[in-house]
Short mmCIF file of N, CA and C and ligand atoms in Angstrom, two decimals:
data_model
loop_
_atom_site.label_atom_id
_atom_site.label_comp_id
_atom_site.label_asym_id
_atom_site.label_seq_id
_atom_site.Cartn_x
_atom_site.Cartn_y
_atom_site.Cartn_z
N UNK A 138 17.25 38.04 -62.55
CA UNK A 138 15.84 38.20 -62.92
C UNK A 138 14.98 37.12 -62.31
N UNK A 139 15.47 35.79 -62.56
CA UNK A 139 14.72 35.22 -61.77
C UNK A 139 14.66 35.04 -60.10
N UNK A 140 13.27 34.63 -59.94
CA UNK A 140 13.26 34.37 -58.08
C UNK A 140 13.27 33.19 -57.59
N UNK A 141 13.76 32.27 -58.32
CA UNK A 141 14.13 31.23 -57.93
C UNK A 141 15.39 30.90 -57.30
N UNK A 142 16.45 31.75 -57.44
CA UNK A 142 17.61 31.57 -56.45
C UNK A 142 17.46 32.20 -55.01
N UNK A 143 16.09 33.14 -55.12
CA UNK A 143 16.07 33.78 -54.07
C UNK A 143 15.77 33.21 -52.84
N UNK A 144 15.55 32.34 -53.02
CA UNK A 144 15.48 31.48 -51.32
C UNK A 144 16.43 30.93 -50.92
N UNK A 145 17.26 31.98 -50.39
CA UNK A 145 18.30 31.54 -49.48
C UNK A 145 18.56 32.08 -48.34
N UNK A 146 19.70 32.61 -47.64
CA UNK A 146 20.04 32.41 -46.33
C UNK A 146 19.01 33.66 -45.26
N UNK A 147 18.53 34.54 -46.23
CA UNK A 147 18.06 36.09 -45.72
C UNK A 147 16.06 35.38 -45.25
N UNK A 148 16.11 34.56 -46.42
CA UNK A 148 14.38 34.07 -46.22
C UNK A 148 14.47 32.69 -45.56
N UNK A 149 15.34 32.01 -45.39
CA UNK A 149 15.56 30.56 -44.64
C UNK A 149 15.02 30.80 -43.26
N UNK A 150 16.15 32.41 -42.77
CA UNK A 150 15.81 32.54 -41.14
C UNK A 150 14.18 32.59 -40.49
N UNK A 151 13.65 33.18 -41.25
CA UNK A 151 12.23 33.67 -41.19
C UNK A 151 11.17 32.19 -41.41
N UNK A 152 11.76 31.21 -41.86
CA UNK A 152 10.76 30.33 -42.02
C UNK A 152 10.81 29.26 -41.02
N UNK A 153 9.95 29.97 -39.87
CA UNK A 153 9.50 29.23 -38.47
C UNK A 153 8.25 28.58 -39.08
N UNK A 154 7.91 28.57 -40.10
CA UNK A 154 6.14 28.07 -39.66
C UNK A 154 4.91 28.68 -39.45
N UNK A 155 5.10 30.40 -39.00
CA UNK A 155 4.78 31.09 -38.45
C UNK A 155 3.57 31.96 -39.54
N UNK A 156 2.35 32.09 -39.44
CA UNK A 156 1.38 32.90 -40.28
C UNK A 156 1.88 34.32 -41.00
N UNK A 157 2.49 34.86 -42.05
CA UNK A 157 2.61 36.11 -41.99
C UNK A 157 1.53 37.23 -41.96
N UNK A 158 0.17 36.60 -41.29
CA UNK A 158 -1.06 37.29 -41.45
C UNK A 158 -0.97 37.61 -40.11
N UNK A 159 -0.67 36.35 -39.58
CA UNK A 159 -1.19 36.22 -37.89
C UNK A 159 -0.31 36.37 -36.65
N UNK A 160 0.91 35.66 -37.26
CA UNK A 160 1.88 34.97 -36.03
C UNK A 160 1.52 33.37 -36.06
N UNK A 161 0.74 33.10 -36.00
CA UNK A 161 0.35 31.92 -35.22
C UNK A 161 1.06 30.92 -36.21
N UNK A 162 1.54 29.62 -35.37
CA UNK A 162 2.20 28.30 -36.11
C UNK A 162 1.44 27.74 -36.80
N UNK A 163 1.34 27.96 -38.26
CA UNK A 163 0.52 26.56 -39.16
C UNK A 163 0.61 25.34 -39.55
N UNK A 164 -0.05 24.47 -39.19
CA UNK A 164 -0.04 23.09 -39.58
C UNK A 164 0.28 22.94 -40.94
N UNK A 165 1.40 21.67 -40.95
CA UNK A 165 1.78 21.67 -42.33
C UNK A 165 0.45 20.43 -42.97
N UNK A 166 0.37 21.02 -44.53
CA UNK A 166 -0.66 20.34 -45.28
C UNK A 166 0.51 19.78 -46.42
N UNK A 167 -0.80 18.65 -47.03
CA UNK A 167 -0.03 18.14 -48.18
C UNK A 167 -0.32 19.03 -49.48
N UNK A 168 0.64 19.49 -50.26
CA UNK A 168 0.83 20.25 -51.60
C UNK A 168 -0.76 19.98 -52.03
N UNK A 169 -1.24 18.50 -51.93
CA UNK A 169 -2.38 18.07 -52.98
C UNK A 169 -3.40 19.22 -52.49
N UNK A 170 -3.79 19.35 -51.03
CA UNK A 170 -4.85 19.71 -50.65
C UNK A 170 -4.88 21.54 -51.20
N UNK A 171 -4.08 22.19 -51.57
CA UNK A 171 -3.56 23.09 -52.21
C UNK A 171 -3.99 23.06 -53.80
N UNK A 172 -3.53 22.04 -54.61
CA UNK A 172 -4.04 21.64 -56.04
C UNK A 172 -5.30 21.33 -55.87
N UNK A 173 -6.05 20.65 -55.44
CA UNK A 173 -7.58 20.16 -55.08
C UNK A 173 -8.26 21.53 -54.79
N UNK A 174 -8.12 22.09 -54.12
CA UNK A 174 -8.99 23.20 -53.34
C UNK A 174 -8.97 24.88 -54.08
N UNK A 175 -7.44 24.90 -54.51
CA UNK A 175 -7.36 26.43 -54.93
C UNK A 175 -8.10 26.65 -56.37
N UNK A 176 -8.35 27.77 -56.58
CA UNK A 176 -9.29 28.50 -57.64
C UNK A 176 -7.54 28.38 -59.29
N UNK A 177 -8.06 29.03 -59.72
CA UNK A 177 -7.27 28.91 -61.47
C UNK A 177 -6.67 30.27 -60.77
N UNK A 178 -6.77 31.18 -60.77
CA UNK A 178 -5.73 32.23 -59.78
C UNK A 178 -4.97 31.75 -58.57
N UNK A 179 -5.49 31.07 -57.85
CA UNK A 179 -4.77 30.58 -57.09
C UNK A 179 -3.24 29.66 -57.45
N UNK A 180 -3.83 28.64 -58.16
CA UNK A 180 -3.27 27.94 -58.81
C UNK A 180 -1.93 28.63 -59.53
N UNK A 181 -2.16 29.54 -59.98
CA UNK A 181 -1.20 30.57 -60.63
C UNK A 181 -0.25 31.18 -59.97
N UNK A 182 -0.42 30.96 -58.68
CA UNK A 182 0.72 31.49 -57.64
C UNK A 182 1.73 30.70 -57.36
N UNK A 183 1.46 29.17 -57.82
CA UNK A 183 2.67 27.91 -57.97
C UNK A 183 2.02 27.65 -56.40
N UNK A 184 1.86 26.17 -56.11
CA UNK A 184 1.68 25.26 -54.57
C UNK A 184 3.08 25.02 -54.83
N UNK A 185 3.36 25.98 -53.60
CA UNK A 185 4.67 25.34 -53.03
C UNK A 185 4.97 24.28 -52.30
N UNK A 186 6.10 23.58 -52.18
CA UNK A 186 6.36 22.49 -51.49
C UNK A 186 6.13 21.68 -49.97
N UNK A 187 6.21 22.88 -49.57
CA UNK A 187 5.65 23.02 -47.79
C UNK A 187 4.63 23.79 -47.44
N UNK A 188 3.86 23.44 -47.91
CA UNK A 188 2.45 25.24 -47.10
C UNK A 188 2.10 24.65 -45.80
N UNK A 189 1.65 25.57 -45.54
CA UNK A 189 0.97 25.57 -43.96
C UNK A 189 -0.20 26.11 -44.53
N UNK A 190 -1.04 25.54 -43.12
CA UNK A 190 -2.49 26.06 -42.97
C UNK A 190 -2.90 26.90 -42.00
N UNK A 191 -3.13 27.88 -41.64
CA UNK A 191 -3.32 29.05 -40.89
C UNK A 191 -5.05 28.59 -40.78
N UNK A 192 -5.14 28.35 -39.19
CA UNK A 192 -6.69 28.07 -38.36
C UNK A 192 -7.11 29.52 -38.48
N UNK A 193 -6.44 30.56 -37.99
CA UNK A 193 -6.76 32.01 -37.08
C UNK A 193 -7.93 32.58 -37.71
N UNK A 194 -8.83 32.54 -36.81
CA UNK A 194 -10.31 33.18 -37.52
C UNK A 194 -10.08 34.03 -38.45
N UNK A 195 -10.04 35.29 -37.49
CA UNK A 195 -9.64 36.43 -38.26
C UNK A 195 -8.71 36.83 -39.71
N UNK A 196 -7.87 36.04 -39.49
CA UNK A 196 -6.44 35.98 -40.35
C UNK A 196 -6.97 35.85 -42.07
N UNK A 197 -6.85 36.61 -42.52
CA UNK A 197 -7.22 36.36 -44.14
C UNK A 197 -6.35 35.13 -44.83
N UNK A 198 -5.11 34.86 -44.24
CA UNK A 198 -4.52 33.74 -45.04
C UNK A 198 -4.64 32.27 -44.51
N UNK A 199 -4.86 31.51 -45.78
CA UNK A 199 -5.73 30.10 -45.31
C UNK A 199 -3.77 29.15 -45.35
N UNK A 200 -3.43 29.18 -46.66
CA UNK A 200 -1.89 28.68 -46.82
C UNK A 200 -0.99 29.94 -46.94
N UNK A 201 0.26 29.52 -46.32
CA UNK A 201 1.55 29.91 -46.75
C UNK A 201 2.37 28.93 -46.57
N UNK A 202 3.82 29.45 -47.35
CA UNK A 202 5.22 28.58 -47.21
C UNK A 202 5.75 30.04 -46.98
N UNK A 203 6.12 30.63 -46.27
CA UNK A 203 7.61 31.27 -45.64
C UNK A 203 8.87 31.16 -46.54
N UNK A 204 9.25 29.95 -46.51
CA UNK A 204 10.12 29.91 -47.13
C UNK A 204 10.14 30.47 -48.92
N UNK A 205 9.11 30.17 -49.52
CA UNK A 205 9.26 30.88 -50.59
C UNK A 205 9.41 32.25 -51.39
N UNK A 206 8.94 32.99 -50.79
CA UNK A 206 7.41 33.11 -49.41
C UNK A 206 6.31 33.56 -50.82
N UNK A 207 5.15 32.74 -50.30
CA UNK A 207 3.83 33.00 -51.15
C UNK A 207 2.39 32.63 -50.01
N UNK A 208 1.48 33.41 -49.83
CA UNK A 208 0.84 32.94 -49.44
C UNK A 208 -1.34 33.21 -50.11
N UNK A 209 -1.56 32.69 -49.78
CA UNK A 209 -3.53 32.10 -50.46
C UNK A 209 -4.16 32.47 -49.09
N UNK A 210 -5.16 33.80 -49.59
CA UNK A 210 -6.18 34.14 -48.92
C UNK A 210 -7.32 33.35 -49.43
N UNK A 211 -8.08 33.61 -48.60
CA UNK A 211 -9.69 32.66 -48.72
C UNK A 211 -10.19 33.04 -49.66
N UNK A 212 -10.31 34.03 -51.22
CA UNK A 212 -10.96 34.02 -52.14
C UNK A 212 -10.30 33.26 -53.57
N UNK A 213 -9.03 32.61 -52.77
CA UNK A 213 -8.39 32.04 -54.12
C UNK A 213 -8.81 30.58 -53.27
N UNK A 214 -9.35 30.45 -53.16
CA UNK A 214 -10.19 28.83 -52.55
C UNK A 214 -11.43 28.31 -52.99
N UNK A 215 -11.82 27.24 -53.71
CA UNK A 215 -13.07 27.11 -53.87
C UNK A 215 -13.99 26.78 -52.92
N UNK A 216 -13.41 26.83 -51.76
CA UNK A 216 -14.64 26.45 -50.17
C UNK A 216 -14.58 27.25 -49.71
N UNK A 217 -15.30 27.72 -48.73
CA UNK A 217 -15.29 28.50 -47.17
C UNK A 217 -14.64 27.93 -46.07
N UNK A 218 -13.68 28.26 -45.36
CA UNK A 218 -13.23 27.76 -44.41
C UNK A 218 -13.48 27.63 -43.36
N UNK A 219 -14.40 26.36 -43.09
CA UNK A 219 -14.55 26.98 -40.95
C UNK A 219 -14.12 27.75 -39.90
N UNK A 220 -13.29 27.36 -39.90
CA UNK A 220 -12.36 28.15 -38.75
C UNK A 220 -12.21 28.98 -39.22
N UNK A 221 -12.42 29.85 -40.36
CA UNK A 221 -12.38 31.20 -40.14
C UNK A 221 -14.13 31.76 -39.71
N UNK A 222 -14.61 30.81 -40.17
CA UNK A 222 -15.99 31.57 -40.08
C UNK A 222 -16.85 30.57 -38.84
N UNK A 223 -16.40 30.53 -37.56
CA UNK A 223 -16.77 29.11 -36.70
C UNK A 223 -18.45 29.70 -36.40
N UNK A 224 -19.04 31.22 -36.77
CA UNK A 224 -20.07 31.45 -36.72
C UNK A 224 -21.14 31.52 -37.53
N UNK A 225 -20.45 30.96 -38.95
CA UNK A 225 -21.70 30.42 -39.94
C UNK A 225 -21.87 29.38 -39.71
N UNK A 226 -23.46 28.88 -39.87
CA UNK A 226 -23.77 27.93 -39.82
C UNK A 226 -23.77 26.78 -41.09
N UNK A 227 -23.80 27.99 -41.99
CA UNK A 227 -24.02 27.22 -43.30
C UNK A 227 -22.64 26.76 -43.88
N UNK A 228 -21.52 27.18 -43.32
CA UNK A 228 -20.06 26.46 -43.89
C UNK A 228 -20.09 25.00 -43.44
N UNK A 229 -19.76 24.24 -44.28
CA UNK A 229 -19.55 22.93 -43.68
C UNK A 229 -18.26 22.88 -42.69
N UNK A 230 -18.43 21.97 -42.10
CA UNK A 230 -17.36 21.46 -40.68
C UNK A 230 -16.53 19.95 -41.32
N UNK A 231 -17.52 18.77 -41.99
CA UNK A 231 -17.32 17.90 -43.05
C UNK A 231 -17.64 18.22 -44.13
N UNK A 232 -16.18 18.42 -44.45
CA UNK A 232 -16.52 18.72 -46.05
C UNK A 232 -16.60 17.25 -46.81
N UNK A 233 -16.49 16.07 -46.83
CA UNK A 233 -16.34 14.74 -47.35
C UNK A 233 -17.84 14.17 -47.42
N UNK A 234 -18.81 14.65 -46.23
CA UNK A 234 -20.25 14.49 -46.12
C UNK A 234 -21.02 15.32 -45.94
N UNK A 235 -20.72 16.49 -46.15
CA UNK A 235 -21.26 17.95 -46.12
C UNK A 235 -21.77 17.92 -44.65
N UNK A 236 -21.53 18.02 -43.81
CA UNK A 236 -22.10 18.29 -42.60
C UNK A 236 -21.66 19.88 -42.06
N UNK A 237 -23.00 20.91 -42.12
CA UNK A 237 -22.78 21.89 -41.35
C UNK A 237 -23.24 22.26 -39.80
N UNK A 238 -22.72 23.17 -39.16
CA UNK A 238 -23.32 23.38 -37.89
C UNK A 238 -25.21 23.72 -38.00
N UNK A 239 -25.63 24.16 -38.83
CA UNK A 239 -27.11 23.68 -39.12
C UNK A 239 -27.47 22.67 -39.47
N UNK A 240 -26.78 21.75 -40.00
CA UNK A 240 -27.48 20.26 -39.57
C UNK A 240 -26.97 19.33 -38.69
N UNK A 241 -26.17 19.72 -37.74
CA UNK A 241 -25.52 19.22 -36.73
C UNK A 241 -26.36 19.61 -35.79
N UNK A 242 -27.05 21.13 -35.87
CA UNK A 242 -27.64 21.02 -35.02
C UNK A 242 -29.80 20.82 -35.24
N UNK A 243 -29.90 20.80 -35.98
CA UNK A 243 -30.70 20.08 -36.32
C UNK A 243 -31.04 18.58 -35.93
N UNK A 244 -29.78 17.47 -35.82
CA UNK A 244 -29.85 16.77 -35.72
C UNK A 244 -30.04 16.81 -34.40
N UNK A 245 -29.49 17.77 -33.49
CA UNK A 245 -29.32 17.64 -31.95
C UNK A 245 -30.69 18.05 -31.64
N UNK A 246 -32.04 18.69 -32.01
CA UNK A 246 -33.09 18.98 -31.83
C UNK A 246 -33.61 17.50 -32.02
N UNK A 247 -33.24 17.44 -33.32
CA UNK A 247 -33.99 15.70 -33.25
C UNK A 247 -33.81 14.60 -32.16
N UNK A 248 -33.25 15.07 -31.27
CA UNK A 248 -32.68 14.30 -29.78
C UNK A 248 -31.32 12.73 -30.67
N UNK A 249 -31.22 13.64 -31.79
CA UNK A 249 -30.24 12.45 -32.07
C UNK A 249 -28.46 12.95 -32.34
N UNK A 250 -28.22 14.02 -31.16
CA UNK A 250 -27.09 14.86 -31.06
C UNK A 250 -25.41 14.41 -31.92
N UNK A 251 -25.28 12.82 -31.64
CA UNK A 251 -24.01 12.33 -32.25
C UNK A 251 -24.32 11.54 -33.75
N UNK A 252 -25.65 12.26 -34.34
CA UNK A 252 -25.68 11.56 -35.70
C UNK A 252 -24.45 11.59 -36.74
N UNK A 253 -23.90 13.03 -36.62
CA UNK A 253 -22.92 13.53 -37.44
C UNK A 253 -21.85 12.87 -36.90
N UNK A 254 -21.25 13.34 -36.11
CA UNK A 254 -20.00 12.25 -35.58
C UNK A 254 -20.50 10.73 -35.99
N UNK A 255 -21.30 9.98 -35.43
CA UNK A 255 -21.47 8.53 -35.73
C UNK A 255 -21.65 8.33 -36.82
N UNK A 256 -22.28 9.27 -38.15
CA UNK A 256 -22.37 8.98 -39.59
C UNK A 256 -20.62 8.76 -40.31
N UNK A 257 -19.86 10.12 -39.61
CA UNK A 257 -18.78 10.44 -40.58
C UNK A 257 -17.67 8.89 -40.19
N UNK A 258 -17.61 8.80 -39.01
CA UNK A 258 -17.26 7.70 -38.09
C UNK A 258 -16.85 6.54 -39.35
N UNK A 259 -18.13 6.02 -39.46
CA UNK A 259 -18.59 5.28 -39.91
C UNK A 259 -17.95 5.34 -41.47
N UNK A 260 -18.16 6.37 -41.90
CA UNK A 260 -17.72 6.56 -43.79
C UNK A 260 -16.15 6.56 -43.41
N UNK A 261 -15.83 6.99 -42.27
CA UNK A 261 -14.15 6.88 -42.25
C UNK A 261 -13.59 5.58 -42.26
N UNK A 262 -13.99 4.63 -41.66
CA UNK A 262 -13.56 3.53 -40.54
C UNK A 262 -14.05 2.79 -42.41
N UNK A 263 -14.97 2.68 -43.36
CA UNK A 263 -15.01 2.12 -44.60
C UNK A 263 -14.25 2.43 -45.17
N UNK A 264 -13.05 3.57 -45.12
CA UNK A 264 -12.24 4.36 -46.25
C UNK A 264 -12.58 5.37 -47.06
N UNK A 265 -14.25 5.82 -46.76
CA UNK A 265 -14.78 6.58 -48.08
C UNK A 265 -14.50 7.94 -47.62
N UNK A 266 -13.42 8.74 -46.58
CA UNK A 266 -13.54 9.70 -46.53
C UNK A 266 -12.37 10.33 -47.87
N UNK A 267 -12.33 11.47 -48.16
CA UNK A 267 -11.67 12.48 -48.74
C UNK A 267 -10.97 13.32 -48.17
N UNK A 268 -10.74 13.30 -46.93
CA UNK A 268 -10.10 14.94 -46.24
C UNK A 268 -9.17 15.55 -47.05
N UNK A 269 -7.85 15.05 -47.42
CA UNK A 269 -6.67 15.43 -47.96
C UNK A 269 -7.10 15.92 -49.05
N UNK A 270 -8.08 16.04 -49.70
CA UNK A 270 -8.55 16.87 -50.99
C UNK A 270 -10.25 17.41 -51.27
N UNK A 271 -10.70 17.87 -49.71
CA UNK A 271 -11.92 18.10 -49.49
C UNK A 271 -11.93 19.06 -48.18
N UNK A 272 -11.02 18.87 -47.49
CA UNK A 272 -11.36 19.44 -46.29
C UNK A 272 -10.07 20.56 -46.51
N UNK A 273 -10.10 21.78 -46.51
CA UNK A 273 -9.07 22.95 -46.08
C UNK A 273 -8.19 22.89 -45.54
N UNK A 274 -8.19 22.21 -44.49
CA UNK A 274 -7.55 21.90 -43.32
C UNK A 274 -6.56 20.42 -43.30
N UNK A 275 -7.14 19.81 -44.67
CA UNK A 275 -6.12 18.99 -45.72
C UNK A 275 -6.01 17.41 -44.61
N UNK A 276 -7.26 17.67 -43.23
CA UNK A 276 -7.15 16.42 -42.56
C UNK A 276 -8.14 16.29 -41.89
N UNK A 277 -8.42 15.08 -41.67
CA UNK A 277 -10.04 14.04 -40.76
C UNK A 277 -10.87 15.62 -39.62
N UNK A 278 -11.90 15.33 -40.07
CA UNK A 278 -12.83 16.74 -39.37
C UNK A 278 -13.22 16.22 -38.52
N UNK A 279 -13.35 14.91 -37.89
CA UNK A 279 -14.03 13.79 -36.56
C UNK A 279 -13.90 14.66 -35.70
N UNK A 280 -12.60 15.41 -35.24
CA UNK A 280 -12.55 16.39 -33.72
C UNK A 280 -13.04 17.62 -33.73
N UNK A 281 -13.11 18.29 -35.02
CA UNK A 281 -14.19 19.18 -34.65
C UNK A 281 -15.51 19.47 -35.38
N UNK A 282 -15.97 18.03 -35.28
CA UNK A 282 -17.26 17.97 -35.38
C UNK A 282 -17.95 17.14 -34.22
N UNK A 283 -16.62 16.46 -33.82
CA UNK A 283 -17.67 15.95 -31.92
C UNK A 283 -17.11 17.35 -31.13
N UNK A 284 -16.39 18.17 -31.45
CA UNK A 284 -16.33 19.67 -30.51
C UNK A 284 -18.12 20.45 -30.88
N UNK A 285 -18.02 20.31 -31.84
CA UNK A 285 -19.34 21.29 -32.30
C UNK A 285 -20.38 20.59 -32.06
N UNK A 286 -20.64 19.43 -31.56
CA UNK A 286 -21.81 18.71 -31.01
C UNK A 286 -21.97 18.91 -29.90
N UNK A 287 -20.62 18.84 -29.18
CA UNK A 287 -20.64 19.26 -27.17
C UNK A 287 -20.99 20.61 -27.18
N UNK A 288 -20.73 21.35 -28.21
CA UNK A 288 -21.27 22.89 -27.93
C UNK A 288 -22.59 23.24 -28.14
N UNK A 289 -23.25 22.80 -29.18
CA UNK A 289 -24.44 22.51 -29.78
C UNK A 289 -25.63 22.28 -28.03
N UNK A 290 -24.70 21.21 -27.90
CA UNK A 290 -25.58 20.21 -26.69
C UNK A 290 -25.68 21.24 -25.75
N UNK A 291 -24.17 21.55 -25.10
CA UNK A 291 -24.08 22.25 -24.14
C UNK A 291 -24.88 23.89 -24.40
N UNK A 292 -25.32 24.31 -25.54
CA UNK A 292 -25.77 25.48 -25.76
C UNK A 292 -27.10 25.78 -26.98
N UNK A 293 -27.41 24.77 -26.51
CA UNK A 293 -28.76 24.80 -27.93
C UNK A 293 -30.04 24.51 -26.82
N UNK A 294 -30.93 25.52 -26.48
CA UNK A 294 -32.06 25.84 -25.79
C UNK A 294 -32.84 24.54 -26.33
N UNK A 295 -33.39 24.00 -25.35
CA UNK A 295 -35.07 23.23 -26.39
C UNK A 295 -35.99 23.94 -26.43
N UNK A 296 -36.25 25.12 -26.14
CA UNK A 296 -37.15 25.82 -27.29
C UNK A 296 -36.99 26.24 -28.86
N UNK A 297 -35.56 25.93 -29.47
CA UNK A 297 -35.65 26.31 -30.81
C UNK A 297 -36.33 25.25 -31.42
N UNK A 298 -36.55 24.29 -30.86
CA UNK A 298 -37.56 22.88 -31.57
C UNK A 298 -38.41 23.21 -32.09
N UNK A 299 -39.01 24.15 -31.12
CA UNK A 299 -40.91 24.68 -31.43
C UNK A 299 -40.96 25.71 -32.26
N UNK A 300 -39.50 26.29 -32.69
CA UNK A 300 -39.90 27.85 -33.64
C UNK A 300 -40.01 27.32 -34.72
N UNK A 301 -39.37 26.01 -35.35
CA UNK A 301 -39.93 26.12 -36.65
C UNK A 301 -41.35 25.30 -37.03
ZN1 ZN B 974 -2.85 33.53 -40.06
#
């Protein structure tokens, strides 16, 4: 009756790492960022010992463990996940200082393009960041939030200055 003996030699083989949404290899996260982030349903599915984090836009699942196998789509989460949604603006990118691609790029109209990178920088390098229990992705957002500034730069007209 119970499924706790059931992880053995038939579900061992299968646990590459691998998205069962996607394929794709997920980065392993710490259990916490799992307890921190998931909803009271979520929570109810047990954080297993090893989850992964699944980037893949598309892919409805944010964690799995394979090995157990259990995995958390994006409505048992209390955030929005970037990388699934890299075309809202309004999801944050820092979740520790709320920084979204609308005020990232905002800031880049203000001709002051690396505010966000040089702010978060800064709260990191003091200790005050949170990632491991703020960010989805369960680690430091610095790389893709100087990615989303070079894109910003490289693709933000200076005429949106004047529309508002
Ligand atoms: Zn996936």
């Amino acid at each position: 009756v119970s499924d706790c003996c059931a992880t053995g030699n038939a579900l061992a083989e299968g646990s590459d790492g691998t998205c069962p949404g996607c394929g794709a290899r997920g980065a392993r996260v710490d259990p916490v960022t799992l307890k921190a982030l998931l909803t009271a349903e979520g929570l109810r599915r047990g954080v297993p010992a090893f989850p992964r984090f699944c980037a893949t836009r598309d892919c409805p699942v944010v964690y799995f463990d394979d090995a157990v196998p259990v995995r958390f789509e994006e409505d048992l989460l209390t955030v929005r996940v970037h990388s699934k949604h890299p075309e809202d603006e309004r999801v944050p990118v820092c979740y520790c200082f709320d920084y979204t691609t609308a005020a990232i790029r905002a800031a880049a109209e203000l001709r002051m393009p690396h505010a966000a990178s040089d702010d978060i920088a800064r709260e990191v390098k003091a200790g005050r960041c949170a990632c491991e229990v703020k960010n989805p992705k369960g680690s430091c957002c610095l790389g893709d939030v100087s990615k989303l500034e070079r894109n910003v730069i490289a693709g933000a007209p200076a005429a949106r200055a004047e529309e508002r």
